[in-house]
Amino acid sequence: MKRSLIILALSASPAVANPALETVCRDVAAVVYRGVEDGRSLHSFETGAEWAVGYIPTQPHSEERKMMLSAYMAGYAQGLIGGDSFATAADFFNTCISEGA
């Protein structure tokens, strides 16, 4: 459900020339969102980190897994200090798009 909300919210963003980049950035934003929510509720970091690493099916120790874990950790940290889930996810999405992941 949360991932659907993120995708819906980010769909309102301007069109991106690279659809593959947009998909990656949306995935990152969804993981950040979950991290913020987990941090705010003091959910188990270990459980959430395992979820983030398995978010996209890739090879073990791949760059994609590292990116998802980093996104989750950043979101979790924002949640611990009371960050806003949607705003944080949108910031990550916009940064990802502008920097080309």
PDB file of C-alpha atoms in Angstrom:
ATOM      1  CA  MET A   1       0.000   0.000   0.000  1.00  0.00           C
ATOM      2  CA  LYS A   2       2.712   2.501   0.955  1.00  0.00           C
ATOM      3  CA  ARG A   3       4.677   1.776  -2.225  1.00  0.00           C
ATOM      4  CA  SER A   4       1.542   2.468  -4.249  1.00  0.00           C
ATOM      5  CA  LEU A   5       1.120   5.819  -2.515  1.00  0.00           C
ATOM      6  CA  ILE A   6       4.718   6.760  -3.272  1.00  0.00           C
ATOM      7  CA  ILE A   7       4.383   5.774  -6.926  1.00  0.00           C
ATOM      8  CA  LEU A   8       1.124   7.683  -7.213  1.00  0.00           C
ATOM      9  CA  ALA A   9       2.588  10.783  -5.575  1.00  0.00           C
ATOM     10  CA  LEU A  10       5.731  10.688  -7.695  1.00  0.00           C
ATOM     11  CA  SER A  11       3.737  10.119 -10.880  1.00  0.00           C
ATOM     12  CA  ALA A  12       2.795  13.767 -10.671  1.00  0.00           C
ATOM     13  CA  SER A  13       6.470  14.645 -11.165  1.00  0.00           C
ATOM     14  CA  PRO A  14       7.539  16.010 -14.545  1.00  0.00           C
ATOM     15  CA  ALA A  15       8.312  13.424 -17.199  1.00  0.00           C
ATOM     16  CA  VAL A  16      11.809  11.986 -17.111  1.00  0.00           C
ATOM     17  CA  ALA A  17      13.714  11.337 -20.331  1.00  0.00           C
ATOM     18  CA  ASN A  18      15.048   8.009 -19.044  1.00  0.00           C
ATOM     19  CA  PRO A  19      12.238   5.643 -17.935  1.00  0.00           C
ATOM     20  CA  ALA A  20      14.726   3.153 -16.447  1.00  0.00           C
ATOM     21  CA  LEU A  21      16.202   5.893 -14.256  1.00  0.00           C
ATOM     22  CA  GLU A  22      12.718   6.917 -13.163  1.00  0.00           C
ATOM     23  CA  THR A  23      11.958   3.325 -12.130  1.00  0.00           C
ATOM     24  CA  VAL A  24      15.148   3.087 -10.072  1.00  0.00           C
ATOM     25  CA  CYS A  25      14.464   6.439  -8.422  1.00  0.00           C
ATOM     26  CA  ARG A  26      10.901   5.431  -7.572  1.00  0.00           C
ATOM     27  CA  ASP A  27      12.168   2.215  -6.004  1.00  0.00           C
ATOM     28  CA  VAL A  28      14.682   4.195  -3.955  1.00  0.00           C
ATOM     29  CA  ALA A  29      11.969   6.630  -2.858  1.00  0.00           C
ATOM     30  CA  ALA A  30       9.705   3.752  -1.786  1.00  0.00           C
ATOM     31  CA  VAL A  31      12.509   2.240   0.303  1.00  0.00           C
ATOM     32  CA  VAL A  32      13.306   5.627   1.853  1.00  0.00           C
ATOM     33  CA  TYR A  33       9.632   6.069   2.711  1.00  0.00           C
ATOM     34  CA  ARG A  34       9.548   2.695   4.458  1.00  0.00           C
ATOM     35  CA  GLY A  35      12.754   3.580   6.316  1.00  0.00           C
ATOM     36  CA  VAL A  36      11.267   6.832   7.604  1.00  0.00           C
ATOM     37  CA  GLU A  37       8.099   5.076   8.729  1.00  0.00           C
ATOM     38  CA  ASP A  38      10.099   2.353  10.475  1.00  0.00           C
ATOM     39  CA  GLY A  39      12.365   4.894  12.168  1.00  0.00           C
ATOM     40  CA  ARG A  40       9.420   6.926  13.425  1.00  0.00           C
ATOM     41  CA  SER A  41       7.802   3.822  14.919  1.00  0.00           C
ATOM     42  CA  LEU A  42      11.134   2.411  16.181  1.00  0.00           C
ATOM     43  CA  HIS A  43      10.551  -0.738  14.150  1.00  0.00           C
ATOM     44  CA  SER A  44      13.360  -3.281  14.099  1.00  0.00           C
ATOM     45  CA  PHE A  45      16.174  -1.846  11.974  1.00  0.00           C
ATOM     46  CA  GLU A  46      17.514  -5.308  11.203  1.00  0.00           C
ATOM     47  CA  THR A  47      14.170  -6.537   9.876  1.00  0.00           C
ATOM     48  CA  GLY A  48      13.730  -3.425   7.761  1.00  0.00           C
ATOM     49  CA  ALA A  49      17.272  -3.613   6.416  1.00  0.00           C
ATOM     50  CA  GLU A  50      16.703  -7.230   5.350  1.00  0.00           C
ATOM     51  CA  TRP A  51      13.510  -6.141   3.620  1.00  0.00           C
ATOM     52  CA  ALA A  52      15.330  -3.317   1.818  1.00  0.00           C
ATOM     53  CA  VAL A  53      18.132  -5.577   0.607  1.00  0.00           C
ATOM     54  CA  GLY A  54      15.579  -7.966  -0.870  1.00  0.00           C
ATOM     55  CA  TYR A  55      13.381  -5.213  -2.329  1.00  0.00           C
ATOM     56  CA  ILE A  56      14.584  -5.841  -5.849  1.00  0.00           C
ATOM     57  CA  PRO A  57      15.723  -9.271  -7.018  1.00  0.00           C
ATOM     58  CA  THR A  58      19.436  -8.991  -7.853  1.00  0.00           C
ATOM     59  CA  GLN A  59      22.661 -10.816  -7.225  1.00  0.00           C
ATOM     60  CA  PRO A  60      24.069 -10.837  -3.673  1.00  0.00           C
ATOM     61  CA  HIS A  61      26.432  -7.925  -2.955  1.00  0.00           C
ATOM     62  CA  SER A  62      25.245  -6.049  -6.032  1.00  0.00           C
ATOM     63  CA  GLU A  63      25.311  -2.272  -6.262  1.00  0.00           C
ATOM     64  CA  GLU A  64      21.507  -2.222  -6.363  1.00  0.00           C
ATOM     65  CA  ARG A  65      21.281  -3.981  -3.005  1.00  0.00           C
ATOM     66  CA  LYS A  66      23.808  -1.589  -1.501  1.00  0.00           C
ATOM     67  CA  MET A  67      21.822   1.345  -2.860  1.00  0.00           C
ATOM     68  CA  MET A  68      18.571   0.035  -1.362  1.00  0.00           C
ATOM     69  CA  LEU A  69      20.212  -0.579   2.003  1.00  0.00           C
ATOM     70  CA  SER A  70      21.688   2.932   1.973  1.00  0.00           C
ATOM     71  CA  ALA A  71      18.300   4.385   1.084  1.00  0.00           C
ATOM     72  CA  TYR A  72      16.635   2.496   3.921  1.00  0.00           C
ATOM     73  CA  MET A  73      19.289   3.593   6.415  1.00  0.00           C
ATOM     74  CA  ALA A  74      18.934   7.238   5.354  1.00  0.00           C
ATOM     75  CA  GLY A  75      15.174   7.027   5.672  1.00  0.00           C
ATOM     76  CA  TYR A  76      15.392   5.305   9.051  1.00  0.00           C
ATOM     77  CA  ALA A  77      17.669   8.052  10.347  1.00  0.00           C
ATOM     78  CA  GLN A  78      15.207  10.701   9.161  1.00  0.00           C
ATOM     79  CA  GLY A  79      12.410   8.821  10.908  1.00  0.00           C
ATOM     80  CA  LEU A  80      14.344   8.768  14.171  1.00  0.00           C
ATOM     81  CA  ILE A  81      14.508  12.559  14.163  1.00  0.00           C
ATOM     82  CA  GLY A  82      10.854  12.894  13.181  1.00  0.00           C
ATOM     83  CA  GLY A  83      11.212  13.434   9.440  1.00  0.00           C
ATOM     84  CA  ASP A  84       8.197  13.507   7.140  1.00  0.00           C
ATOM     85  CA  SER A  85       7.853  10.318   5.079  1.00  0.00           C
ATOM     86  CA  PHE A  86       6.482  11.845   1.890  1.00  0.00           C
ATOM     87  CA  ALA A  87       8.770  14.879   1.908  1.00  0.00           C
ATOM     88  CA  THR A  88      11.863  12.751   2.537  1.00  0.00           C
ATOM     89  CA  ALA A  89      10.921  10.266  -0.198  1.00  0.00           C
ATOM     90  CA  ALA A  90      10.218  13.104  -2.639  1.00  0.00           C
ATOM     91  CA  ASP A  91      13.584  14.703  -1.835  1.00  0.00           C
ATOM     92  CA  PHE A  92      15.366  11.427  -2.529  1.00  0.00           C
ATOM     93  CA  PHE A  93      13.429  10.947  -5.757  1.00  0.00           C
ATOM     94  CA  ASN A  94      14.250  14.434  -7.001  1.00  0.00           C
ATOM     95  CA  THR A  95      17.921  14.111  -6.061  1.00  0.00           C
ATOM     96  CA  CYS A  96      18.122  10.694  -7.717  1.00  0.00           C
ATOM     97  CA  ILE A  97      16.630  12.075 -10.941  1.00  0.00           C
ATOM     98  CA  SER A  98      18.834  15.158 -10.986  1.00  0.00           C
ATOM     99  CA  GLU A  99      22.032  13.216 -10.271  1.00  0.00           C
ATOM    100  CA  GLY A 100      21.156  10.293 -12.521  1.00  0.00           C
ATOM    101  CA  ALA A 101      21.142   7.701  -9.688  1.00  0.00           C
TER     102      ALA A 101
END
